[in-house]
């Protein structure tokens, strides 16, 4: 009878166990993503790092993802109309003012130090909105604005019919819009006149989503659709059917609706007609 030594049995077992453990260990780090299915919606403006453009992405989509005003993000990256971006292009999320603030400075020796301070060259990033009032300061500090819609955007309409099952919450990583329950295939309507700047499934946790640009300040977003009926670049009118309600990217049939003013989420109930 052949006798097996302990070492001849233990060594393969140890190697097998090590390989299994290494297979279970995923790569560390990684880029955070928006995942509303876990209840985490990036609300604060991200002002560090950069984003590498993927095929099919638009400037509006990237700005929406990171809480930027699309005009400010374009200016921050020296992009001009028609704001064309390309796969592999790196979009900086770091404001120019932050870069200047972190740039190392050298203090000249006392003997050669000038008697008066030289002019300091700075290139501040375009703010999402000029600070003119207390309400607009909230936008600049990344807090949701609660001011009423300007005259140019009166006439908002509800994007769908159904019970309101989730309200806007201003706290970070909570709901940045409202959720309306409904039936599969139920119509979803444009809440105001505008142009479709995004139609697709590029934002994790939003499912099939449409983003409409209404003017230089306002965007609206319609998420979790089962079918999209409009394409990017298409002009839409208030009340026009743009999608069908669904459960893409979530656990039940509903419409997640957001209004963003200068890149920051605002409470849609401050703009929509009273129920």
PDB file of C-alpha atoms in Angstrom:
ATOM      1  CA  UNK A   1       0.000   0.000   0.000  1.00  0.00           C
ATOM      2  CA  UNK A   2       1.305   3.440  -0.995  1.00  0.00           C
ATOM      3  CA  UNK A   3       1.823   5.780   1.952  1.00  0.00           C
ATOM      4  CA  UNK A   4       1.168   9.483   1.502  1.00  0.00           C
ATOM      5  CA  UNK A   5       3.198  11.978   3.470  1.00  0.00           C
ATOM      6  CA  UNK A   6       1.486  14.912   5.204  1.00  0.00           C
ATOM      7  CA  UNK A   7       3.496  17.424   3.209  1.00  0.00           C
ATOM      8  CA  UNK A   8       2.458  15.902  -0.151  1.00  0.00           C
ATOM      9  CA  UNK A   9      -1.240  16.347   0.810  1.00  0.00           C
ATOM     10  CA  UNK A  10      -1.051  19.683   2.638  1.00  0.00           C
ATOM     11  CA  UNK A  11       0.891  21.607  -0.011  1.00  0.00           C
ATOM     12  CA  UNK A  12      -1.689  21.216  -2.831  1.00  0.00           C
ATOM     13  CA  UNK A  13      -4.482  22.028  -0.378  1.00  0.00           C
ATOM     14  CA  UNK A  14      -2.741  25.246   0.700  1.00  0.00           C
ATOM     15  CA  UNK A  15      -2.192  26.263  -2.930  1.00  0.00           C
ATOM     16  CA  UNK A  16      -5.853  25.591  -3.754  1.00  0.00           C
ATOM     17  CA  UNK A  17      -7.042  27.647  -0.777  1.00  0.00           C
ATOM     18  CA  UNK A  18      -4.765  30.538  -1.735  1.00  0.00           C
ATOM     19  CA  UNK A  19      -6.071  30.568  -5.305  1.00  0.00           C
ATOM     20  CA  UNK A  20      -9.683  30.624  -4.100  1.00  0.00           C
ATOM     21  CA  UNK A  21      -9.001  33.537  -1.756  1.00  0.00           C
ATOM     22  CA  UNK A  22      -7.249  35.525  -4.469  1.00  0.00           C
ATOM     23  CA  UNK A  23     -10.173  34.962  -6.828  1.00  0.00           C
ATOM     24  CA  UNK A  24     -12.645  36.287  -4.268  1.00  0.00           C
ATOM     25  CA  UNK A  25     -10.639  39.450  -3.634  1.00  0.00           C
ATOM     26  CA  UNK A  26     -11.673  42.132  -6.127  1.00  0.00           C
ATOM     27  CA  UNK A  27      -9.563  45.102  -7.165  1.00  0.00           C
ATOM     28  CA  UNK A  28      -9.320  47.854  -4.585  1.00  0.00           C
ATOM     29  CA  UNK A  29     -10.306  51.438  -5.224  1.00  0.00           C
ATOM     30  CA  UNK A  30     -12.213  52.472  -8.309  1.00  0.00           C
ATOM     31  CA  UNK A  31     -14.243  55.436  -9.454  1.00  0.00           C
ATOM     32  CA  UNK A  32     -17.472  56.061  -7.534  1.00  0.00           C
ATOM     33  CA  UNK A  33     -20.623  55.975  -9.620  1.00  0.00           C
ATOM     34  CA  UNK A  34     -24.128  57.229  -9.172  1.00  0.00           C
ATOM     35  CA  UNK A  35     -26.257  54.318  -7.995  1.00  0.00           C
ATOM     36  CA  UNK A  36     -29.766  55.401  -7.081  1.00  0.00           C
ATOM     37  CA  UNK A  37     -30.809  51.771  -6.627  1.00  0.00           C
ATOM     38  CA  UNK A  38     -28.948  51.881  -3.317  1.00  0.00           C
ATOM     39  CA  UNK A  39     -30.420  55.221  -2.374  1.00  0.00           C
ATOM     40  CA  UNK A  40     -27.231  57.168  -3.065  1.00  0.00           C
ATOM     41  CA  UNK A  41     -27.593  60.023  -5.502  1.00  0.00           C
ATOM     42  CA  UNK A  42     -24.607  62.268  -5.857  1.00  0.00           C
ATOM     43  CA  UNK A  43     -25.984  65.718  -5.071  1.00  0.00           C
ATOM     44  CA  UNK A  44     -22.982  67.848  -4.202  1.00  0.00           C
ATOM     45  CA  UNK A  45     -20.872  69.263  -7.003  1.00  0.00           C
ATOM     46  CA  UNK A  46     -17.709  67.199  -7.465  1.00  0.00           C
ATOM     47  CA  UNK A  47     -14.733  69.568  -7.697  1.00  0.00           C
ATOM     48  CA  UNK A  48     -11.818  67.174  -7.769  1.00  0.00           C
ATOM     49  CA  UNK A  49     -10.450  64.632 -10.219  1.00  0.00           C
ATOM     50  CA  UNK A  50     -11.575  64.207 -13.811  1.00  0.00           C
ATOM     51  CA  UNK A  51     -13.852  62.136 -16.025  1.00  0.00           C
ATOM     52  CA  UNK A  52     -12.753  60.224 -19.111  1.00  0.00           C
ATOM     53  CA  UNK A  53     -15.399  60.501 -21.813  1.00  0.00           C
ATOM     54  CA  UNK A  54     -16.926  57.189 -22.876  1.00  0.00           C
ATOM     55  CA  UNK A  55     -18.521  56.503 -26.238  1.00  0.00           C
ATOM     56  CA  UNK A  56     -22.026  57.957 -26.427  1.00  0.00           C
ATOM     57  CA  UNK A  57     -21.638  60.373 -23.498  1.00  0.00           C
ATOM     58  CA  UNK A  58     -22.593  64.032 -23.789  1.00  0.00           C
ATOM     59  CA  UNK A  59     -21.488  67.099 -21.884  1.00  0.00           C
ATOM     60  CA  UNK A  60     -24.968  67.441 -20.383  1.00  0.00           C
ATOM     61  CA  UNK A  61     -24.887  63.864 -19.106  1.00  0.00           C
ATOM     62  CA  UNK A  62     -21.461  64.315 -17.505  1.00  0.00           C
ATOM     63  CA  UNK A  63     -22.502  67.616 -15.930  1.00  0.00           C
ATOM     64  CA  UNK A  64     -25.670  65.991 -14.554  1.00  0.00           C
ATOM     65  CA  UNK A  65     -23.675  63.109 -13.073  1.00  0.00           C
ATOM     66  CA  UNK A  66     -21.254  65.300 -11.164  1.00  0.00           C
ATOM     67  CA  UNK A  67     -23.627  68.083 -10.109  1.00  0.00           C
ATOM     68  CA  UNK A  68     -22.185  70.715 -12.459  1.00  0.00           C
ATOM     69  CA  UNK A  69     -23.896  73.406 -14.451  1.00  0.00           C
ATOM     70  CA  UNK A  70     -23.181  72.412 -18.054  1.00  0.00           C
ATOM     71  CA  UNK A  71     -22.087  75.945 -18.980  1.00  0.00           C
ATOM     72  CA  UNK A  72     -19.639  76.068 -16.065  1.00  0.00           C
ATOM     73  CA  UNK A  73     -18.228  72.632 -16.933  1.00  0.00           C
ATOM     74  CA  UNK A  74     -17.741  73.694 -20.553  1.00  0.00           C
ATOM     75  CA  UNK A  75     -16.002  76.912 -19.542  1.00  0.00           C
ATOM     76  CA  UNK A  76     -13.857  75.062 -16.995  1.00  0.00           C
ATOM     77  CA  UNK A  77     -12.546  72.859 -19.810  1.00  0.00           C
ATOM     78  CA  UNK A  78     -12.319  75.591 -22.480  1.00  0.00           C
ATOM     79  CA  UNK A  79     -15.086  73.975 -24.528  1.00  0.00           C
ATOM     80  CA  UNK A  80     -16.979  76.145 -26.976  1.00  0.00           C
ATOM     81  CA  UNK A  81     -20.128  75.643 -28.981  1.00  0.00           C
ATOM     82  CA  UNK A  82     -21.271  73.156 -30.119  1.00  0.00           C
ATOM     83  CA  UNK A  83     -19.517  71.607 -27.053  1.00  0.00           C
ATOM     84  CA  UNK A  84     -18.392  68.480 -28.906  1.00  0.00           C
ATOM     85  CA  UNK A  85     -16.537  65.922 -26.801  1.00  0.00           C
ATOM     86  CA  UNK A  86     -14.785  62.733 -27.848  1.00  0.00           C
ATOM     87  CA  UNK A  87     -14.251  59.245 -26.358  1.00  0.00           C
ATOM     88  CA  UNK A  88     -11.069  59.212 -24.335  1.00  0.00           C
ATOM     89  CA  UNK A  89     -11.135  62.966 -23.728  1.00  0.00           C
ATOM     90  CA  UNK A  90     -10.463  63.921 -20.114  1.00  0.00           C
ATOM     91  CA  UNK A  91     -12.956  66.365 -18.603  1.00  0.00           C
ATOM     92  CA  UNK A  92     -11.537  68.143 -15.570  1.00  0.00           C
ATOM     93  CA  UNK A  93     -13.828  68.388 -12.563  1.00  0.00           C
ATOM     94  CA  UNK A  94     -11.361  70.508 -10.657  1.00  0.00           C
ATOM     95  CA  UNK A  95     -12.270  74.170 -10.633  1.00  0.00           C
ATOM     96  CA  UNK A  96      -9.596  76.506 -11.847  1.00  0.00           C
ATOM     97  CA  UNK A  97      -9.697  78.470  -8.606  1.00  0.00           C
ATOM     98  CA  UNK A  98      -8.970  75.261  -6.666  1.00  0.00           C
ATOM     99  CA  UNK A  99      -6.018  74.500  -8.910  1.00  0.00           C
ATOM    100  CA  UNK A 100      -4.613  77.980  -8.370  1.00  0.00           C
ATOM    101  CA  UNK A 101      -5.119  77.693  -4.606  1.00  0.00           C
ATOM    102  CA  UNK A 102      -3.173  74.435  -4.455  1.00  0.00           C
ATOM    103  CA  UNK A 103      -0.341  75.565  -6.709  1.00  0.00           C
ATOM    104  CA  UNK A 104       2.948  75.713  -4.766  1.00  0.00           C
ATOM    105  CA  UNK A 105       4.300  79.200  -4.174  1.00  0.00           C
ATOM    106  CA  UNK A 106       7.851  80.200  -3.402  1.00  0.00           C
ATOM    107  CA  UNK A 107       8.590  82.989  -0.979  1.00  0.00           C
ATOM    108  CA  UNK A 108      11.506  85.104  -2.212  1.00  0.00           C
ATOM    109  CA  UNK A 109      14.406  85.773   0.188  1.00  0.00           C
ATOM    110  CA  UNK A 110      13.997  88.774   2.446  1.00  0.00           C
ATOM    111  CA  UNK A 111      16.673  90.727   0.591  1.00  0.00           C
ATOM    112  CA  UNK A 112      14.952  90.355  -2.756  1.00  0.00           C
ATOM    113  CA  UNK A 113      11.360  90.446  -1.563  1.00  0.00           C
ATOM    114  CA  UNK A 114       9.528  93.322  -3.256  1.00  0.00           C
ATOM    115  CA  UNK A 115       8.201  96.102  -1.091  1.00  0.00           C
ATOM    116  CA  UNK A 116       4.714  95.788  -2.542  1.00  0.00           C
ATOM    117  CA  UNK A 117       2.777  92.701  -3.373  1.00  0.00           C
ATOM    118  CA  UNK A 118       2.776  91.899  -7.098  1.00  0.00           C
ATOM    119  CA  UNK A 119      -0.545  91.370  -8.788  1.00  0.00           C
ATOM    120  CA  UNK A 120      -1.739  87.793  -8.406  1.00  0.00           C
ATOM    121  CA  UNK A 121      -3.004  86.146 -11.555  1.00  0.00           C
ATOM    122  CA  UNK A 122      -5.962  83.920 -10.875  1.00  0.00           C
ATOM    123  CA  UNK A 123      -8.461  82.238 -13.142  1.00  0.00           C
ATOM    124  CA  UNK A 124     -11.531  81.435 -11.078  1.00  0.00           C
ATOM    125  CA  UNK A 125     -13.932  78.842 -12.424  1.00  0.00           C
ATOM    126  CA  UNK A 126     -17.256  80.154 -13.656  1.00  0.00           C
ATOM    127  CA  UNK A 127     -19.660  79.908 -10.757  1.00  0.00           C
ATOM    128  CA  UNK A 128     -22.900  78.043 -11.386  1.00  0.00           C
ATOM    129  CA  UNK A 129     -24.678  81.329 -10.734  1.00  0.00           C
ATOM    130  CA  UNK A 130     -23.618  84.899  -9.881  1.00  0.00           C
ATOM    131  CA  UNK A 131     -24.297  85.597  -6.229  1.00  0.00           C
ATOM    132  CA  UNK A 132     -26.935  88.276  -6.231  1.00  0.00           C
ATOM    133  CA  UNK A 133     -29.228  87.218  -3.415  1.00  0.00           C
ATOM    134  CA  UNK A 134     -29.493  84.848  -0.497  1.00  0.00           C
ATOM    135  CA  UNK A 135     -31.494  82.382  -2.588  1.00  0.00           C
ATOM    136  CA  UNK A 136     -28.810  82.257  -5.273  1.00  0.00           C
ATOM    137  CA  UNK A 137     -26.100  81.799  -2.647  1.00  0.00           C
ATOM    138  CA  UNK A 138     -27.685  78.451  -1.878  1.00  0.00           C
ATOM    139  CA  UNK A 139     -26.954  77.340  -5.424  1.00  0.00           C
ATOM    140  CA  UNK A 140     -23.319  78.412  -5.222  1.00  0.00           C
ATOM    141  CA  UNK A 141     -22.813  76.531  -1.963  1.00  0.00           C
ATOM    142  CA  UNK A 142     -24.320  73.408  -3.488  1.00  0.00           C
ATOM    143  CA  UNK A 143     -27.502  73.591  -1.475  1.00  0.00           C
ATOM    144  CA  UNK A 144     -30.766  73.113  -3.358  1.00  0.00           C
ATOM    145  CA  UNK A 145     -32.409  76.375  -4.310  1.00  0.00           C
ATOM    146  CA  UNK A 146     -36.010  76.934  -3.346  1.00  0.00           C
ATOM    147  CA  UNK A 147     -36.738  80.066  -5.388  1.00  0.00           C
ATOM    148  CA  UNK A 148     -39.771  80.071  -7.686  1.00  0.00           C
ATOM    149  CA  UNK A 149     -39.340  79.540 -11.404  1.00  0.00           C
ATOM    150  CA  UNK A 150     -38.525  82.706 -13.391  1.00  0.00           C
ATOM    151  CA  UNK A 151     -41.107  84.178 -15.731  1.00  0.00           C
ATOM    152  CA  UNK A 152     -39.458  82.538 -18.741  1.00  0.00           C
ATOM    153  CA  UNK A 153     -40.237  79.099 -17.329  1.00  0.00           C
ATOM    154  CA  UNK A 154     -43.735  79.443 -15.995  1.00  0.00           C
ATOM    155  CA  UNK A 155     -46.234  76.866 -17.111  1.00  0.00           C
ATOM    156  CA  UNK A 156     -44.547  73.715 -15.823  1.00  0.00           C
ATOM    157  CA  UNK A 157     -46.807  70.658 -15.971  1.00  0.00           C
ATOM    158  CA  UNK A 158     -46.707  67.341 -14.168  1.00  0.00           C
ATOM    159  CA  UNK A 159     -44.686  64.754 -16.105  1.00  0.00           C
ATOM    160  CA  UNK A 160     -47.007  61.853 -15.216  1.00  0.00           C
ATOM    161  CA  UNK A 161     -50.213  61.031 -13.397  1.00  0.00           C
ATOM    162  CA  UNK A 162     -50.142  58.959 -10.243  1.00  0.00           C
ATOM    163  CA  UNK A 163     -49.564  59.053  -6.499  1.00  0.00           C
ATOM    164  CA  UNK A 164     -46.476  60.813  -5.191  1.00  0.00           C
ATOM    165  CA  UNK A 165     -44.464  58.113  -3.397  1.00  0.00           C
ATOM    166  CA  UNK A 166     -41.203  59.977  -2.680  1.00  0.00           C
ATOM    167  CA  UNK A 167     -40.468  63.642  -2.131  1.00  0.00           C
ATOM    168  CA  UNK A 168     -37.405  65.783  -2.673  1.00  0.00           C
ATOM    169  CA  UNK A 169     -34.878  65.671   0.166  1.00  0.00           C
ATOM    170  CA  UNK A 170     -32.136  68.246   0.394  1.00  0.00           C
ATOM    171  CA  UNK A 171     -29.784  66.120   2.496  1.00  0.00           C
ATOM    172  CA  UNK A 172     -26.770  64.678   0.689  1.00  0.00           C
ATOM    173  CA  UNK A 173     -27.166  61.202  -0.839  1.00  0.00           C
ATOM    174  CA  UNK A 174     -30.968  61.287  -0.554  1.00  0.00           C
ATOM    175  CA  UNK A 175     -33.720  61.803  -3.111  1.00  0.00           C
ATOM    176  CA  UNK A 176     -32.967  64.728  -5.409  1.00  0.00           C
ATOM    177  CA  UNK A 177     -36.349  64.690  -7.116  1.00  0.00           C
ATOM    178  CA  UNK A 178     -39.781  63.168  -6.743  1.00  0.00           C
ATOM    179  CA  UNK A 179     -41.069  59.676  -7.522  1.00  0.00           C
ATOM    180  CA  UNK A 180     -44.488  59.130  -9.108  1.00  0.00           C
ATOM    181  CA  UNK A 181     -45.990  55.638  -9.104  1.00  0.00           C
ATOM    182  CA  UNK A 182     -47.851  54.330 -12.123  1.00  0.00           C
ATOM    183  CA  UNK A 183     -48.464  51.437 -14.475  1.00  0.00           C
ATOM    184  CA  UNK A 184     -46.065  49.874 -16.942  1.00  0.00           C
ATOM    185  CA  UNK A 185     -46.305  51.740 -20.246  1.00  0.00           C
ATOM    186  CA  UNK A 186     -48.088  54.751 -18.762  1.00  0.00           C
ATOM    187  CA  UNK A 187     -47.316  58.021 -20.625  1.00  0.00           C
ATOM    188  CA  UNK A 188     -44.497  60.286 -19.443  1.00  0.00           C
ATOM    189  CA  UNK A 189     -44.782  63.912 -20.591  1.00  0.00           C
ATOM    190  CA  UNK A 190     -42.337  66.789 -21.038  1.00  0.00           C
ATOM    191  CA  UNK A 191     -42.799  69.118 -18.067  1.00  0.00           C
ATOM    192  CA  UNK A 192     -41.887  72.219 -20.113  1.00  0.00           C
ATOM    193  CA  UNK A 193     -40.747  73.226 -23.580  1.00  0.00           C
ATOM    194  CA  UNK A 194     -37.168  72.346 -24.410  1.00  0.00           C
ATOM    195  CA  UNK A 195     -34.604  70.329 -26.294  1.00  0.00           C
ATOM    196  CA  UNK A 196     -33.645  66.715 -25.571  1.00  0.00           C
ATOM    197  CA  UNK A 197     -29.958  66.707 -24.661  1.00  0.00           C
ATOM    198  CA  UNK A 198     -29.736  63.114 -23.430  1.00  0.00           C
ATOM    199  CA  UNK A 199     -31.715  59.937 -24.067  1.00  0.00           C
ATOM    200  CA  UNK A 200     -30.171  56.676 -22.953  1.00  0.00           C
ATOM    201  CA  UNK A 201     -29.003  54.471 -20.123  1.00  0.00           C
ATOM    202  CA  UNK A 202     -25.585  55.873 -19.241  1.00  0.00           C
ATOM    203  CA  UNK A 203     -26.210  56.783 -15.593  1.00  0.00           C
ATOM    204  CA  UNK A 204     -26.227  53.824 -13.230  1.00  0.00           C
ATOM    205  CA  UNK A 205     -29.385  53.633 -11.136  1.00  0.00           C
ATOM    206  CA  UNK A 206     -31.468  55.885 -13.418  1.00  0.00           C
ATOM    207  CA  UNK A 207     -32.327  53.270 -16.029  1.00  0.00           C
ATOM    208  CA  UNK A 208     -33.591  54.564 -19.359  1.00  0.00           C
ATOM    209  CA  UNK A 209     -33.541  58.314 -18.846  1.00  0.00           C
ATOM    210  CA  UNK A 210     -34.270  61.515 -20.739  1.00  0.00           C
ATOM    211  CA  UNK A 211     -32.760  64.925 -19.942  1.00  0.00           C
ATOM    212  CA  UNK A 212     -34.408  68.033 -21.404  1.00  0.00           C
ATOM    213  CA  UNK A 213     -32.698  71.422 -21.552  1.00  0.00           C
ATOM    214  CA  UNK A 214     -35.271  74.186 -21.101  1.00  0.00           C
ATOM    215  CA  UNK A 215     -32.966  77.208 -21.157  1.00  0.00           C
ATOM    216  CA  UNK A 216     -29.477  78.149 -19.995  1.00  0.00           C
ATOM    217  CA  UNK A 217     -30.442  77.528 -16.364  1.00  0.00           C
ATOM    218  CA  UNK A 218     -32.911  74.656 -16.217  1.00  0.00           C
ATOM    219  CA  UNK A 219     -32.776  70.950 -17.025  1.00  0.00           C
ATOM    220  CA  UNK A 220     -35.329  68.285 -16.200  1.00  0.00           C
ATOM    221  CA  UNK A 221     -34.737  64.533 -15.979  1.00  0.00           C
ATOM    222  CA  UNK A 222     -37.116  61.575 -16.405  1.00  0.00           C
ATOM    223  CA  UNK A 223     -35.782  58.223 -15.179  1.00  0.00           C
ATOM    224  CA  UNK A 224     -36.730  54.504 -15.027  1.00  0.00           C
ATOM    225  CA  UNK A 225     -38.654  54.504 -18.310  1.00  0.00           C
ATOM    226  CA  UNK A 226     -39.511  51.323 -20.193  1.00  0.00           C
ATOM    227  CA  UNK A 227     -39.409  53.033 -23.589  1.00  0.00           C
ATOM    228  CA  UNK A 228     -37.967  56.310 -24.860  1.00  0.00           C
ATOM    229  CA  UNK A 229     -39.942  58.075 -27.592  1.00  0.00           C
ATOM    230  CA  UNK A 230     -37.632  61.033 -28.339  1.00  0.00           C
ATOM    231  CA  UNK A 231     -34.019  61.349 -29.462  1.00  0.00           C
ATOM    232  CA  UNK A 232     -31.185  63.713 -28.594  1.00  0.00           C
ATOM    233  CA  UNK A 233     -31.491  67.024 -30.407  1.00  0.00           C
ATOM    234  CA  UNK A 234     -35.270  66.790 -30.727  1.00  0.00           C
ATOM    235  CA  UNK A 235     -37.397  69.783 -29.724  1.00  0.00           C
ATOM    236  CA  UNK A 236     -40.312  68.945 -27.433  1.00  0.00           C
ATOM    237  CA  UNK A 237     -43.352  70.856 -26.231  1.00  0.00           C
ATOM    238  CA  UNK A 238     -44.831  70.900 -22.759  1.00  0.00           C
ATOM    239  CA  UNK A 239     -47.269  68.016 -22.363  1.00  0.00           C
ATOM    240  CA  UNK A 240     -45.753  66.028 -25.252  1.00  0.00           C
ATOM    241  CA  UNK A 241     -45.429  62.289 -24.624  1.00  0.00           C
ATOM    242  CA  UNK A 242     -41.698  61.549 -24.481  1.00  0.00           C
ATOM    243  CA  UNK A 243     -41.512  58.109 -22.838  1.00  0.00           C
ATOM    244  CA  UNK A 244     -43.420  55.259 -21.256  1.00  0.00           C
ATOM    245  CA  UNK A 245     -43.147  54.558 -17.546  1.00  0.00           C
ATOM    246  CA  UNK A 246     -41.207  51.494 -16.435  1.00  0.00           C
ATOM    247  CA  UNK A 247     -38.914  50.022 -13.795  1.00  0.00           C
ATOM    248  CA  UNK A 248     -35.516  50.184 -15.523  1.00  0.00           C
ATOM    249  CA  UNK A 249     -32.781  50.740 -12.942  1.00  0.00           C
ATOM    250  CA  UNK A 250     -35.141  50.337  -9.979  1.00  0.00           C
ATOM    251  CA  UNK A 251     -37.352  47.827  -8.179  1.00  0.00           C
ATOM    252  CA  UNK A 252     -40.843  49.025  -9.150  1.00  0.00           C
ATOM    253  CA  UNK A 253     -42.712  50.853 -11.894  1.00  0.00           C
ATOM    254  CA  UNK A 254     -42.374  54.586 -11.292  1.00  0.00           C
ATOM    255  CA  UNK A 255     -41.108  57.843 -12.740  1.00  0.00           C
ATOM    256  CA  UNK A 256     -38.221  59.564 -11.002  1.00  0.00           C
ATOM    257  CA  UNK A 257     -38.387  63.251 -11.966  1.00  0.00           C
ATOM    258  CA  UNK A 258     -35.780  65.924 -11.257  1.00  0.00           C
ATOM    259  CA  UNK A 259     -35.429  69.619 -12.000  1.00  0.00           C
ATOM    260  CA  UNK A 260     -31.927  71.051 -11.908  1.00  0.00           C
ATOM    261  CA  UNK A 261     -31.209  74.752 -11.848  1.00  0.00           C
ATOM    262  CA  UNK A 262     -27.660  75.670 -12.855  1.00  0.00           C
ATOM    263  CA  UNK A 263     -26.563  72.129 -12.175  1.00  0.00           C
ATOM    264  CA  UNK A 264     -28.067  71.807  -8.717  1.00  0.00           C
ATOM    265  CA  UNK A 265     -31.227  69.835  -7.820  1.00  0.00           C
ATOM    266  CA  UNK A 266     -34.231  71.874  -6.736  1.00  0.00           C
ATOM    267  CA  UNK A 267     -37.555  70.728  -5.324  1.00  0.00           C
ATOM    268  CA  UNK A 268     -39.872  70.048  -8.293  1.00  0.00           C
ATOM    269  CA  UNK A 269     -42.897  70.765  -6.102  1.00  0.00           C
ATOM    270  CA  UNK A 270     -41.813  74.412  -6.051  1.00  0.00           C
ATOM    271  CA  UNK A 271     -42.331  74.574  -9.819  1.00  0.00           C
ATOM    272  CA  UNK A 272     -45.132  72.126 -10.644  1.00  0.00           C
ATOM    273  CA  UNK A 273     -48.815  73.086 -10.253  1.00  0.00           C
ATOM    274  CA  UNK A 274     -50.260  72.437  -6.814  1.00  0.00           C
ATOM    275  CA  UNK A 275     -52.119  69.177  -6.480  1.00  0.00           C
TER     276      UNK A 275
END
